[in-house]
Short mmCIF file of C-alpha atoms in Angstrom, two decimals:
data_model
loop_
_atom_site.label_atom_id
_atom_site.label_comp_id
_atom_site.label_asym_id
_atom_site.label_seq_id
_atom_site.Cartn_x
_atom_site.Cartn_y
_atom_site.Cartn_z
CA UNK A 860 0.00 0.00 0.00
CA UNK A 861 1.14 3.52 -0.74
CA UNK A 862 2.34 5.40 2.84
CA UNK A 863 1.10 8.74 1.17
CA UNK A 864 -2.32 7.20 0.96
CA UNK A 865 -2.48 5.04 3.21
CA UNK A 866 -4.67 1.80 3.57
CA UNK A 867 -7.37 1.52 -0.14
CA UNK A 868 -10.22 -0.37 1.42
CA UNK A 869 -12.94 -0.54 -1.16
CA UNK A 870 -16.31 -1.13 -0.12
CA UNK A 871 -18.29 -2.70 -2.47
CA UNK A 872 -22.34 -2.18 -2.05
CA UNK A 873 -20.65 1.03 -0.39
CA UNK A 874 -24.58 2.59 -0.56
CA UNK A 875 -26.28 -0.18 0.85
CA UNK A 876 -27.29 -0.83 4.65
CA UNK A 877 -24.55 -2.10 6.21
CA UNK A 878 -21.89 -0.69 3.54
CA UNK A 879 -22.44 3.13 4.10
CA UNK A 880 -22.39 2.21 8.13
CA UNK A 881 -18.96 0.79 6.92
CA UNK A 882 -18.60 3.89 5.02
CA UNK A 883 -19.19 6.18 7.66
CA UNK A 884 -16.65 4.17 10.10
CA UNK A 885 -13.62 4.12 8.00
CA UNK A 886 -13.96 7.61 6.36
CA UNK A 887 -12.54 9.36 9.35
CA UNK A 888 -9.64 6.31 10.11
CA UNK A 889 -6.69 7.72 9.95
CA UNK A 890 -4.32 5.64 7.13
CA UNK A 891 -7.32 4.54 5.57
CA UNK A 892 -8.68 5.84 2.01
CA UNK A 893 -11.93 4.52 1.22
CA UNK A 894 -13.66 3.55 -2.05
CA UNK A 895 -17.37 3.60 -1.59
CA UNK A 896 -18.30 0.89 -4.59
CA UNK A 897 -21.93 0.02 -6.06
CA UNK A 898 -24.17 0.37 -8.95
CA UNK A 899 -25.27 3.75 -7.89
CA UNK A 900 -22.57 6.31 -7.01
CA UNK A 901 -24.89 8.76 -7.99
CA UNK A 902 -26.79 8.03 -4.89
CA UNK A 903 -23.86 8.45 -2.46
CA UNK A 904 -24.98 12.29 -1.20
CA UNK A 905 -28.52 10.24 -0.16
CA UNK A 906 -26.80 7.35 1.19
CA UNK A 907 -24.15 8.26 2.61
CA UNK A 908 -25.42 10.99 5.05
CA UNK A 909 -22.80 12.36 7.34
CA UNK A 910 -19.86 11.61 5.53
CA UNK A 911 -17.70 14.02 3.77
CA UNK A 912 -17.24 13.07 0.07
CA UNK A 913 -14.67 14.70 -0.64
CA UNK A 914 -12.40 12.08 1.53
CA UNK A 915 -13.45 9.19 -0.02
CA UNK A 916 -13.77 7.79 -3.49
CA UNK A 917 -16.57 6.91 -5.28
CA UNK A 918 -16.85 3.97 -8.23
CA UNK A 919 -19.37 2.16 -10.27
CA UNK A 920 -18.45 -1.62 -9.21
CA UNK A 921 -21.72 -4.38 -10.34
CA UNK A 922 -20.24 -7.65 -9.54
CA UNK A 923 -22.58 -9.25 -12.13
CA UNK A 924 -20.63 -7.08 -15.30
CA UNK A 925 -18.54 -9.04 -17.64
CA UNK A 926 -15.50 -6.09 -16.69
CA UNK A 927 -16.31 -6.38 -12.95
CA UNK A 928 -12.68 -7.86 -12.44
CA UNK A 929 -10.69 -5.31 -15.12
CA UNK A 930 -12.86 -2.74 -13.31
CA UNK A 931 -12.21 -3.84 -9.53
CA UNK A 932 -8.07 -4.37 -10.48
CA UNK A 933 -8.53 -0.04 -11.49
CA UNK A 934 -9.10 0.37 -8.38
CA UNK A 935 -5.87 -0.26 -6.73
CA UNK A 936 -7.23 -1.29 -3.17
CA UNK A 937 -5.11 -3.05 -0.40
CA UNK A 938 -8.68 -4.58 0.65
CA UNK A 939 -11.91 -5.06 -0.35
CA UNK A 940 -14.90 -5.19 2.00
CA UNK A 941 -18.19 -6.98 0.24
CA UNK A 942 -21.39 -5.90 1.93
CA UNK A 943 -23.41 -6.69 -1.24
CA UNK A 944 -25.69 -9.62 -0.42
CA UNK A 945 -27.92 -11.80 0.45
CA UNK A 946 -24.77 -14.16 0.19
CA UNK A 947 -27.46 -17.14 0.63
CA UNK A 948 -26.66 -18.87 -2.91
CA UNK A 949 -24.02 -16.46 -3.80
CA UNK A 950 -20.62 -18.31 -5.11
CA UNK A 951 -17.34 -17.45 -4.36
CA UNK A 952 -16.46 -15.49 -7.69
CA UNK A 953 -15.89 -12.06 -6.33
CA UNK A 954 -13.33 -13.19 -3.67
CA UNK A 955 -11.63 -15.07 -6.06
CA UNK A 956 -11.30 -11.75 -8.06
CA UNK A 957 -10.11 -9.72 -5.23
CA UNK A 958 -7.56 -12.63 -4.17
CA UNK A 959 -6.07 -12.64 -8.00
CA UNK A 960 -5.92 -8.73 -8.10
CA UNK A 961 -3.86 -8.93 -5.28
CA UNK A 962 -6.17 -7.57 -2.52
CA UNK A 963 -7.36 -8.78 0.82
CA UNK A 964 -10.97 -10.22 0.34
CA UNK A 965 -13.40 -9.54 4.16
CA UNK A 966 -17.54 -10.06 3.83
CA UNK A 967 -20.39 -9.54 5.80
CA UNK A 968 -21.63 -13.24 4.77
CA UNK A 969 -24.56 -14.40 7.02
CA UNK A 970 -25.49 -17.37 4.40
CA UNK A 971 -25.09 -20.73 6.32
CA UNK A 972 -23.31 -22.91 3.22
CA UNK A 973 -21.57 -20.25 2.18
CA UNK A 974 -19.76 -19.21 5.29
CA UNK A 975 -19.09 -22.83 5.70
CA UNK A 976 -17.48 -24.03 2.73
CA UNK A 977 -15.88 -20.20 2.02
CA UNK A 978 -12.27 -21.92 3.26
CA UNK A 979 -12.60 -24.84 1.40
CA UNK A 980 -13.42 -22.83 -2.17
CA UNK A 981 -10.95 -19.82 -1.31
CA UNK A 982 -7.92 -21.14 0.31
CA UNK A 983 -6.13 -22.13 -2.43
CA UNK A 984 -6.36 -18.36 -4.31
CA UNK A 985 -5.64 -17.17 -1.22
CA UNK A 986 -2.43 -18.76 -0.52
CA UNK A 987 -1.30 -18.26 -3.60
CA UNK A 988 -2.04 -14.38 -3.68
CA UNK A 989 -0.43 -14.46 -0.29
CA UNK A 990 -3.59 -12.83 1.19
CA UNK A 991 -6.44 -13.16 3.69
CA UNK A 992 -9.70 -13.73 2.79
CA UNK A 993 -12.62 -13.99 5.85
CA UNK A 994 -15.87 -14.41 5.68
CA UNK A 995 -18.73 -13.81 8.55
CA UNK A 996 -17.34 -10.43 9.53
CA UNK A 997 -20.59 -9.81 11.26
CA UNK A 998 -22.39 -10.47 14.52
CA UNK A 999 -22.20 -13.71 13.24
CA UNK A 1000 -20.10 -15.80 13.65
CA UNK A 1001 -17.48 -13.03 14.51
CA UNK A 1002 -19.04 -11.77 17.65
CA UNK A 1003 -21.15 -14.41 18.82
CA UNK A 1004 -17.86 -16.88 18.91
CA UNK A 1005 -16.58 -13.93 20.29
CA UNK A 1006 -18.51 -14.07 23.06
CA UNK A 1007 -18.09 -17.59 23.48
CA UNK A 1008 -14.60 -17.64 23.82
CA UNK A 1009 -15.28 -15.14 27.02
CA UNK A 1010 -16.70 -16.85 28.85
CA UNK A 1011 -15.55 -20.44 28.35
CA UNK A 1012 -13.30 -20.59 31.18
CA UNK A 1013 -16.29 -20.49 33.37
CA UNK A 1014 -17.02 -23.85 32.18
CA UNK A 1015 -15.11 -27.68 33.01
CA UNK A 1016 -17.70 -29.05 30.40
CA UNK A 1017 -19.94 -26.87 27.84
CA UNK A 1018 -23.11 -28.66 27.28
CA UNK A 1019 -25.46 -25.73 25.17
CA UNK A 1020 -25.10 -22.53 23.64
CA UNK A 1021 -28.13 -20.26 22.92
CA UNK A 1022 -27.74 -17.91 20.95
CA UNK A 1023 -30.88 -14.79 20.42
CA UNK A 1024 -30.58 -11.24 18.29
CA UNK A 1025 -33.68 -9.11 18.93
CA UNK A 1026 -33.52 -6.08 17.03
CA UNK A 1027 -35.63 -2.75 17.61
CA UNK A 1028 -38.81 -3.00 15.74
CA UNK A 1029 -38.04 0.71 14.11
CA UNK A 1030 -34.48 -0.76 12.62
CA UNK A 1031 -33.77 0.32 9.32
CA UNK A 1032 -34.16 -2.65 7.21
CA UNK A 1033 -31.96 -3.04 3.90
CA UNK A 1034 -34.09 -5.39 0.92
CA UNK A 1035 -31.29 -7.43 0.93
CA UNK A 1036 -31.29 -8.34 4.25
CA UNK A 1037 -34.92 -9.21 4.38
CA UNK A 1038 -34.45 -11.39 1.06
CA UNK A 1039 -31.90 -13.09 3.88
CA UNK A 1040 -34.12 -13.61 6.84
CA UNK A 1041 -37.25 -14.99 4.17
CA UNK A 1042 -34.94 -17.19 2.50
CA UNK A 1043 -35.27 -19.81 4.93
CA UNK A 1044 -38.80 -19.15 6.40
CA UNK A 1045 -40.87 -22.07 6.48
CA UNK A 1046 -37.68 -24.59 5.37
CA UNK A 1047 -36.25 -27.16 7.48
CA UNK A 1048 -32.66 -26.96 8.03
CA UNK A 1049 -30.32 -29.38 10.49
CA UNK A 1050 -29.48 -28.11 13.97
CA UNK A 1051 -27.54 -29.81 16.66
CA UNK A 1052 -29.88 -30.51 19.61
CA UNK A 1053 -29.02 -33.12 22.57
CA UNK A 1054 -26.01 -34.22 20.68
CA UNK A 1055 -27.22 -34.92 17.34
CA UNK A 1056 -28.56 -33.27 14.03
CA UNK A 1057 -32.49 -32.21 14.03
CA UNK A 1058 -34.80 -30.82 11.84
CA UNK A 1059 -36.22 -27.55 12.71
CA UNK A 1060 -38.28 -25.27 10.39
CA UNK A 1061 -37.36 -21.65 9.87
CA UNK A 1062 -38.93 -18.82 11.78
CA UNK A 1063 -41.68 -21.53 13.06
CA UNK A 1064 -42.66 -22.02 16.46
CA UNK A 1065 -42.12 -18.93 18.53
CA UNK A 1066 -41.04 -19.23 21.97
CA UNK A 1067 -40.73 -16.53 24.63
CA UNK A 1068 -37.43 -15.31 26.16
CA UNK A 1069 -36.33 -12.49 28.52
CA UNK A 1070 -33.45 -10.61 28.51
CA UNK A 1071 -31.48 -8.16 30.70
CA UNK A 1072 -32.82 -4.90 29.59
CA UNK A 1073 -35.48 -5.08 26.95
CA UNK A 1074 -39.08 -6.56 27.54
CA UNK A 1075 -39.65 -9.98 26.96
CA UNK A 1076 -40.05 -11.16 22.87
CA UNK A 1077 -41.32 -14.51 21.00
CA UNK A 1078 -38.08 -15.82 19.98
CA UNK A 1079 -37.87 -18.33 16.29
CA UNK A 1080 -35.53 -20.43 14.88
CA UNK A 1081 -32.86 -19.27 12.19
CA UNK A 1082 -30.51 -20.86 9.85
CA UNK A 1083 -27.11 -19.00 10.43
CA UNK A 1084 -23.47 -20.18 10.03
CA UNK A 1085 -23.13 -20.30 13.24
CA UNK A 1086 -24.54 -23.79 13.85
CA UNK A 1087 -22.00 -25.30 12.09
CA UNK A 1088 -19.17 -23.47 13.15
CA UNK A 1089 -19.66 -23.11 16.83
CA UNK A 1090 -20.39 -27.17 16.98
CA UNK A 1091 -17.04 -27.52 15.16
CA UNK A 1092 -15.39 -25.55 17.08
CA UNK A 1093 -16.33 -26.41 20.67
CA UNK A 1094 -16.28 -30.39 20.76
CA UNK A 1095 -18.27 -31.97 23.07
CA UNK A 1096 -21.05 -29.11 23.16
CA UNK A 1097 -24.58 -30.97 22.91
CA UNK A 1098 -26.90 -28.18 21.47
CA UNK A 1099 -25.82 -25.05 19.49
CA UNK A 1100 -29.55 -23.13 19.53
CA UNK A 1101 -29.58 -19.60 17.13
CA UNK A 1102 -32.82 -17.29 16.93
CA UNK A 1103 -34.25 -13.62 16.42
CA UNK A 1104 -36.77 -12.58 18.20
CA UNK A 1105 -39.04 -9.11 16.53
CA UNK A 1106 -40.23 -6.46 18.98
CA UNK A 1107 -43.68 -7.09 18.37
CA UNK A 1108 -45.63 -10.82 18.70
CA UNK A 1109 -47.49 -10.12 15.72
CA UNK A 1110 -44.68 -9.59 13.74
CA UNK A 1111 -43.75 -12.58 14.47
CA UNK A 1112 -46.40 -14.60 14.73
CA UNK A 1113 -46.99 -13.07 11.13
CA UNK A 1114 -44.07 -15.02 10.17
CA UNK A 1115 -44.19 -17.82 12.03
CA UNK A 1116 -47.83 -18.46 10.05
CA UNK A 1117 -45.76 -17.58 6.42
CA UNK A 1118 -43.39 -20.62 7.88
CA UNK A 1119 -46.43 -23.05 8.26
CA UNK A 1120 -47.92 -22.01 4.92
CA UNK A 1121 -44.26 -22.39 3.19
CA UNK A 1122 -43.70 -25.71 4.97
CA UNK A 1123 -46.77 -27.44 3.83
CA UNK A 1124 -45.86 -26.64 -0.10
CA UNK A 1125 -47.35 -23.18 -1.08
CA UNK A 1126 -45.47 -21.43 -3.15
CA UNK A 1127 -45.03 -18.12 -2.16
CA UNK A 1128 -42.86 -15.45 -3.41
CA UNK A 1129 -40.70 -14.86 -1.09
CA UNK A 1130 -38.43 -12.67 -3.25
CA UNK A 1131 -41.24 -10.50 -3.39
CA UNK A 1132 -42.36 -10.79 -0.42
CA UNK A 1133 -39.30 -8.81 0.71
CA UNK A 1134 -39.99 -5.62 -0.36
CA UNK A 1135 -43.37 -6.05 1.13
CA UNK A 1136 -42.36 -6.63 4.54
CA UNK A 1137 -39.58 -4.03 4.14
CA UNK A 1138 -42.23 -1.29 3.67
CA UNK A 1139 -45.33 -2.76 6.00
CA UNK A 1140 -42.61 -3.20 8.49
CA UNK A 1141 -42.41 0.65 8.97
CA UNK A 1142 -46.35 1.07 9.80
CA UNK A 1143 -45.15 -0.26 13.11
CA UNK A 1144 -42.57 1.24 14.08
CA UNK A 1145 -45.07 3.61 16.39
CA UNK A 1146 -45.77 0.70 18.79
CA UNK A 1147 -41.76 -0.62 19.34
CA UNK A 1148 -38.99 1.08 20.74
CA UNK A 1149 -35.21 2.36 20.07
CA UNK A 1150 -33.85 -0.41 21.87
CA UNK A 1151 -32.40 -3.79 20.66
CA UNK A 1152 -30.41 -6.59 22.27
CA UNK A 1153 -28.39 -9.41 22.08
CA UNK A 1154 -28.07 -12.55 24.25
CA UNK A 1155 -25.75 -15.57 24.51
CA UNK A 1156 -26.30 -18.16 27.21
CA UNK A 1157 -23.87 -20.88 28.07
CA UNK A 1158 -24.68 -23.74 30.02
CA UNK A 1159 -22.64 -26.79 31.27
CA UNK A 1160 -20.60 -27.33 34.49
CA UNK A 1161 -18.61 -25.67 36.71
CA UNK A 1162 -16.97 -27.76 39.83
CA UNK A 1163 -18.69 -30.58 39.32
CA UNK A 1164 -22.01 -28.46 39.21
CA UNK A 1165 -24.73 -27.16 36.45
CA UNK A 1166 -23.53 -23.56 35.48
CA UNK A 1167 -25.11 -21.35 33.64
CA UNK A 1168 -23.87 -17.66 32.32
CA UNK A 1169 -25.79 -14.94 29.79
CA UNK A 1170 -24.59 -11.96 27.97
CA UNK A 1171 -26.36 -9.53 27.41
CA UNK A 1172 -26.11 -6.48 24.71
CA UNK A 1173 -28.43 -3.60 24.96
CA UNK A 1174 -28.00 -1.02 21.90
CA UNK A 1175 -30.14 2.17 22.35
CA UNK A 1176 -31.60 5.10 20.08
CA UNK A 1177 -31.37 2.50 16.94
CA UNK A 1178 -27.67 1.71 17.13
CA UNK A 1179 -28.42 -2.07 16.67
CA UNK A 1180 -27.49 -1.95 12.61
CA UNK A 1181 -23.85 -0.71 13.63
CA UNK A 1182 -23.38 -4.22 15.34
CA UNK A 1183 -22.69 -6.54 11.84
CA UNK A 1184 -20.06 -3.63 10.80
CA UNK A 1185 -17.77 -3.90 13.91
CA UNK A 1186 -15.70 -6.96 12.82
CA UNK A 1187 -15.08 -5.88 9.14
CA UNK A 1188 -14.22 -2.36 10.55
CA UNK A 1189 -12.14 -4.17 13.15
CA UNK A 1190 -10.34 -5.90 10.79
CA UNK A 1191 -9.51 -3.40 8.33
CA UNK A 1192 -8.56 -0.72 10.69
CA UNK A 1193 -5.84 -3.98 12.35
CA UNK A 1194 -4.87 -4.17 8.79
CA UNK A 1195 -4.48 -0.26 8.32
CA UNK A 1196 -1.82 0.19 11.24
CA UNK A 1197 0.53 -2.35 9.30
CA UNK A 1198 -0.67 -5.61 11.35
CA UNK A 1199 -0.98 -8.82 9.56
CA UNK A 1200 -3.87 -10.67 8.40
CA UNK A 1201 -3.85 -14.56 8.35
CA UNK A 1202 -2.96 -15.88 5.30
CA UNK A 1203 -5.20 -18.08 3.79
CA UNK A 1204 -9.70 -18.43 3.54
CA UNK A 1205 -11.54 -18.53 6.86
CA UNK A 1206 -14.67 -18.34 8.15
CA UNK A 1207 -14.42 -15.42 10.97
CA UNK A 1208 -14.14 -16.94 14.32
CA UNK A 1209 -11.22 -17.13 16.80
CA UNK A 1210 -9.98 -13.49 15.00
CA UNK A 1211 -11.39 -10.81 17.24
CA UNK A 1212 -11.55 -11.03 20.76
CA UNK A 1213 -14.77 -9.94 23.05
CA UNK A 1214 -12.45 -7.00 24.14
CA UNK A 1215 -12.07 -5.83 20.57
CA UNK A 1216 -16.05 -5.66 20.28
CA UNK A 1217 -16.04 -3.74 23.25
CA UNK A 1218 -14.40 -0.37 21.97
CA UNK A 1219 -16.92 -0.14 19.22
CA UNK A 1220 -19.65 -1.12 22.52
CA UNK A 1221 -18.61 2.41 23.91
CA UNK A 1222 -18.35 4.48 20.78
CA UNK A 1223 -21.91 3.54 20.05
CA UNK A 1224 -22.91 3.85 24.26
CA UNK A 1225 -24.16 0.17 23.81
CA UNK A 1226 -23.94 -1.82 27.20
CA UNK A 1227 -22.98 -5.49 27.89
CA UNK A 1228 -23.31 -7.50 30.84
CA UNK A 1229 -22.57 -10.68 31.88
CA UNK A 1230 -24.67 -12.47 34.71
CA UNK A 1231 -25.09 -16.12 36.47
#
């Protein structure tokens, strides 16, 4: 990278949700020149509120064009951060294009296969570039294993980790992500309960569950990378449980119904059902809150004794969307100050620590706890 400029992180779907957040974050790094990326720079004074154009870059980047790797090799970043998703059937073409232009390859992936077999289809372009390429640079799996990883040592023997996002019903809500979240409602994935692989349906059954401090919510299974990666990487853990719970039951009793529908064979379409719930989603907003949360809750034994621990995140006055940029921001401000990256594909767990989270926790006056 050149010293007079510093760090070129380019982030590509640079106008989207989580990419202006991203945006935003590294604009005002010192050492760090950003490229804000996507179809639309001609949206970036709309999108990118807050931010000073005139120290960043913008470029037209659409992974789908026939020139998108001439085009992204023009760019002369160090790194490139893709926020462009949903990653659920994505392939791996885009990393492989930053890894053979020579640059560092981070994503915000929250698609289950595709964090999970990222190392396996990346490595090799990796090592060869002699770069890093990560994927899940988000809450998951980078904070929640995280999290994890914290609290551990309380435990002689994990037997269950439950895992539960609940964000604020007034969120901002990118298409993309809600093309995410509906991909799986109503189908059955594999989740491992009691020490072996079950069948649960997507956003089906709600339960209720209580946290530390935000009112209680109905709480429904989702397919995430984590359930895979966590099991793999604590042995001996018998249940590795993910859900979200909404702010309002309706909501997600709304869903839950859509699951029962999908799950018996209707066809709906779901891919157009997105923008549907992205805009009826906002005629609630009057009867939520600011507030959104996070818990984790480890159980097993301590001293020959059940033991159980939950952390708890609170995020006021909407901050709750700045949570999935943390890791990749993380990450590319470690690279920035001239500290390596692992060389190689990997999912992202085991790379940030709980204490790295917990800078960004302050900046954004979100609050964390940890009680027995």
């Amino acid at each position: 990278m050149s010293q007079q400029e510093g760090c070129r992180v380019l982030v590509l779907g640079g106008y989207g949700h989580f990419g202006a957040r991203i945006v935003r974050a590294l604009s005002i790094t010192p050492g760090i020149r950003v490229i804000a990326a996507g179809r639309h720079p001609e949206q970036a004074a709309e999108r990118l509120p807050g931010v000073d154009l005139s120290m960043i870059e913008l470029c037209r980047l659409d992974t789908a064009a026939a020139d998108f790797a001439t085009a992204l090799a023009a760019t002369r970043a160090d790194l490139v951060i893709h926020t462009a998703g949903p990653f659920q059937g994505q392939g791996f073409d885009v990393a492989r294009a930053c890894l053979q232009a020579g640059m560092h390859y981070i994503d915000l992936a929250d698609g289950r296969a595709f964090v999970r077999e990222f190392p396996a289809q990346v490595d090799a372009a990796a090592r060869l570039a002699q770069r890093s390429a990560i994927s899940g640079a988000s809450t998951l799996p980078a904070l929640s294993c995280a999290v994890v990883d914290a609290l551990l040592p309380q435990f002689e023997q994990l037997h269950s980790i439950d895992m539960v996002i609940a964000p604020a019903q007034a969120t901002p809500l990118g298409v993309a992500t809600v093309r995410a979240v509906l991909s799986y409602c109503g189908k059955p994935f594999e989740c491992w309960i009691d020490g072996r692989w079950q069948r649960v349906i997507g956003w089906a059954d709600p339960q209720p569950v209580t946290f530390a401090a935000i009112g209680p919510r109905l709480a429904s299974p989702c397919d995430v990378p984590d359930h895979d990666l966590l099991v793999q990487r604590y042995p001996g853990v018998a249940t590795v449980r993910f859900r979200a719970a909404l702010e309002l039951p309706l909501l997600s009793r709304c869903l839950a119904g859509l699951a029962w529908l999908r799950a018996r064979g209707l066809p709906l379409p779901m891919e157009a059902l997105a923008g549907v719930f992205a805009r009826a989603g906002r005629w609630f907003d009057r009867f939520g809150t600011d507030l959104g949360g996070m818990r984790v809750t480890l159980r097993g034994q301590r001293g020959g004794l059940e033991h159980a621990v939950h952390w708890d995140l609170t995020a006021p006055m909407l901050h709750g969307p700045e949570i999935p940029t943390f890791a990749a921001v993380l990450l590319a401000r470690r690279l920035a100050r001239g500290e390596a990256l692992p060389v190689g594909a990997y999912a992202c767990v085991g790379l940030l620590t709980l204490a790295d989270f917990e800078s960004e926790f302050v900046r954004w006056q979100i609050d964390s706890e940890v009680s027995g």
